[in-house]
Coordinates of C-alpha atoms in Angstrom, one line a residue:
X22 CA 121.1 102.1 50.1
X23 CA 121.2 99.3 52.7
X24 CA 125.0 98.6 52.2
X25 CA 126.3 101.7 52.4
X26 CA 130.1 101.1 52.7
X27 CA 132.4 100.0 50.3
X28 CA 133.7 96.4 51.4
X29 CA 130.4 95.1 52.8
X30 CA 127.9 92.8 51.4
X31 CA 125.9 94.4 48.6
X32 CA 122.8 92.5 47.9
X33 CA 122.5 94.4 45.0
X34 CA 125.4 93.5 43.1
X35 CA 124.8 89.9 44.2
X36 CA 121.4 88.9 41.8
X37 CA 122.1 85.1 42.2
X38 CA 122.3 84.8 46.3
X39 CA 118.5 85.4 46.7
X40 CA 117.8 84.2 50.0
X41 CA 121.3 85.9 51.1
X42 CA 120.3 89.4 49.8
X43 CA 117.0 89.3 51.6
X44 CA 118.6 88.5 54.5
X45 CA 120.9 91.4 54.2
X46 CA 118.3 93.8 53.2
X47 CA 116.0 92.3 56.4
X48 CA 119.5 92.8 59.1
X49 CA 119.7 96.3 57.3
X50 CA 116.6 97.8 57.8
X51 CA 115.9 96.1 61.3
X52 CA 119.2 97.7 62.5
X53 CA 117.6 101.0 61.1
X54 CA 114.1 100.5 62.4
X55 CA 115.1 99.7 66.2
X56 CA 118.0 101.9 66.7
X57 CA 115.0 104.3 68.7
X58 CA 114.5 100.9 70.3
X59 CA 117.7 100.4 71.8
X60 CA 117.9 104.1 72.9
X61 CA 115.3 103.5 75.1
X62 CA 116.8 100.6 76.3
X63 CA 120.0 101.8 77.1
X64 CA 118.1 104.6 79.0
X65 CA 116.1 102.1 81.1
X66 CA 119.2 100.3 82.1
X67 CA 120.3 103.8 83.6
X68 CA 117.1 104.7 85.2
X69 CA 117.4 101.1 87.0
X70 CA 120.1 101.8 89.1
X71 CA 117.7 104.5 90.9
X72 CA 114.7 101.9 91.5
X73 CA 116.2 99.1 92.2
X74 CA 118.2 97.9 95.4
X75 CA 121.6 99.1 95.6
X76 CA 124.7 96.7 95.0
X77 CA 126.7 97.8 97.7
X78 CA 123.8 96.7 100.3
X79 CA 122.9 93.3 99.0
X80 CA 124.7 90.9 100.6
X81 CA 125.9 93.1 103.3
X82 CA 125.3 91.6 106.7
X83 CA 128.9 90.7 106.9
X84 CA 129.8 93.8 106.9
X85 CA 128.6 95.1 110.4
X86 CA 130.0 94.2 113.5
X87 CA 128.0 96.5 116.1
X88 CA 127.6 96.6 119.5
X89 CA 124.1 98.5 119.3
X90 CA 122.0 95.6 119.2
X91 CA 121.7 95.8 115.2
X92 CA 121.2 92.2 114.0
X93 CA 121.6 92.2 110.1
X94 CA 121.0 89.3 110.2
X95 CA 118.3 88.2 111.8
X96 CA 115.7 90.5 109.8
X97 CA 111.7 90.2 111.3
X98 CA 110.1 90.0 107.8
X99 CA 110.9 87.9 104.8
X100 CA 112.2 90.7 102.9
X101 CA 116.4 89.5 103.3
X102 CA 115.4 87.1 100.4
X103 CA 113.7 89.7 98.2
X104 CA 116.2 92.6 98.7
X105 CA 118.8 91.1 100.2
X106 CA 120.5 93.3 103.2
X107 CA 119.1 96.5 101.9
X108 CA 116.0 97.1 103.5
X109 CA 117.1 96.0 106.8
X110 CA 120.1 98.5 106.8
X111 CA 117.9 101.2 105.2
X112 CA 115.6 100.7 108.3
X113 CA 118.4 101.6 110.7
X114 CA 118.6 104.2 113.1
X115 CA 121.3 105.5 116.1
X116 CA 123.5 108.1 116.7
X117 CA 125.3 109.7 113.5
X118 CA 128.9 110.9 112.8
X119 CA 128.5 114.4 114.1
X120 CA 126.7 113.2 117.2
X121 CA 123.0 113.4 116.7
X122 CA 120.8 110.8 118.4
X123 CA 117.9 108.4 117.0
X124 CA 118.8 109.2 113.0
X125 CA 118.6 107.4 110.2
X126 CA 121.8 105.7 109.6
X127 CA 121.5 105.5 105.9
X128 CA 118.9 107.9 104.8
X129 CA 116.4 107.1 101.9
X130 CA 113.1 107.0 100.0
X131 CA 112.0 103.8 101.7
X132 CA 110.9 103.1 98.2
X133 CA 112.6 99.9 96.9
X134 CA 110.3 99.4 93.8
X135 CA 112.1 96.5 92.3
X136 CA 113.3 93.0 94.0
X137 CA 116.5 91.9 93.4
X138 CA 115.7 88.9 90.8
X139 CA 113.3 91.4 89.1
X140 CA 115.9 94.1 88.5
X141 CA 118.4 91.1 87.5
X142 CA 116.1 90.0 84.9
X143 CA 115.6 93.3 83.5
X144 CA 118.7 93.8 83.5
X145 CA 119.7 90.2 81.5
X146 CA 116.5 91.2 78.8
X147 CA 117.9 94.6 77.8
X148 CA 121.3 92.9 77.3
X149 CA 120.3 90.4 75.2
X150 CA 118.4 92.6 73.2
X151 CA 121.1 95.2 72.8
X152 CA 123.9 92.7 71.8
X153 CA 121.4 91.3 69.4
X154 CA 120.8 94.7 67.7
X155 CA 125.0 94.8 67.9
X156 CA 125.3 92.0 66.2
X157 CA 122.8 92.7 63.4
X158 CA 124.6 96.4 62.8
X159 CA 127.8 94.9 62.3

């Protein structure tokens, strides 16, 4: 049955609220249908924290204060406004904790696949479309 709990709107008890029992029926079964849906989407939101530009590095040219010659700030390329501060302090290099010269200060794949507005976005879709489905289940 689509109303399976006692309490809750039974279109089937209900024979003169037509348009109201096939929209209960409709919620009902698109709840069903797309719970696979919002799996997946839940599982995207997870996998985007390992593509897209980490939070910590975004806006964090305020953060360094170096007498290396490091300027966070004034990046060559134009890529501060598409990943913020992250591909300018991935690009980093100098003498590490334990001594060793000419290393990569903050080592990674290089491989920022996503821009920050473009993770943002996916981020805002997959949302909206989770709290929808959360609002049609209950």
């Amino acid at each position: 049955q689509d109303a399976p709990y006692e309490g809750y709107y039974d279109p089937y008890d209900n024979e003169r609220s037509g348009i109201r029992n096939e929209i209960s029926i409709l919620c009902g079964r698109m709840v069903v249908q797309s719970r696979g849906a919002v799996t997946c989407l839940c599982w995207l939101l997870f996998m985007l924290s390992f593509i897209e530009p980490p939070s910590w590095c975004r806006d964090a040219s305020h953060l360094f204060v170096d007498g290396v010659g490091y300027d966070v700030n004034n990046s060559s390329d134009n890529t501060v406004k598409e990943y913020g501060d992250c591909k300018t302090i991935f690009d980093m290099h100098g003498t590490t904790a334990d001594g060793e010269e000419n290393q990569q200060l903050y080592p990674s794949s290089q491989a920022m696949l996503l821009t920050i507005h473009r993770s943002r976005v996916i981020e805002l879709v997959c949302v909206i479309l989770i709290s929808l489905y959360q609002a049609c289940a209950f």
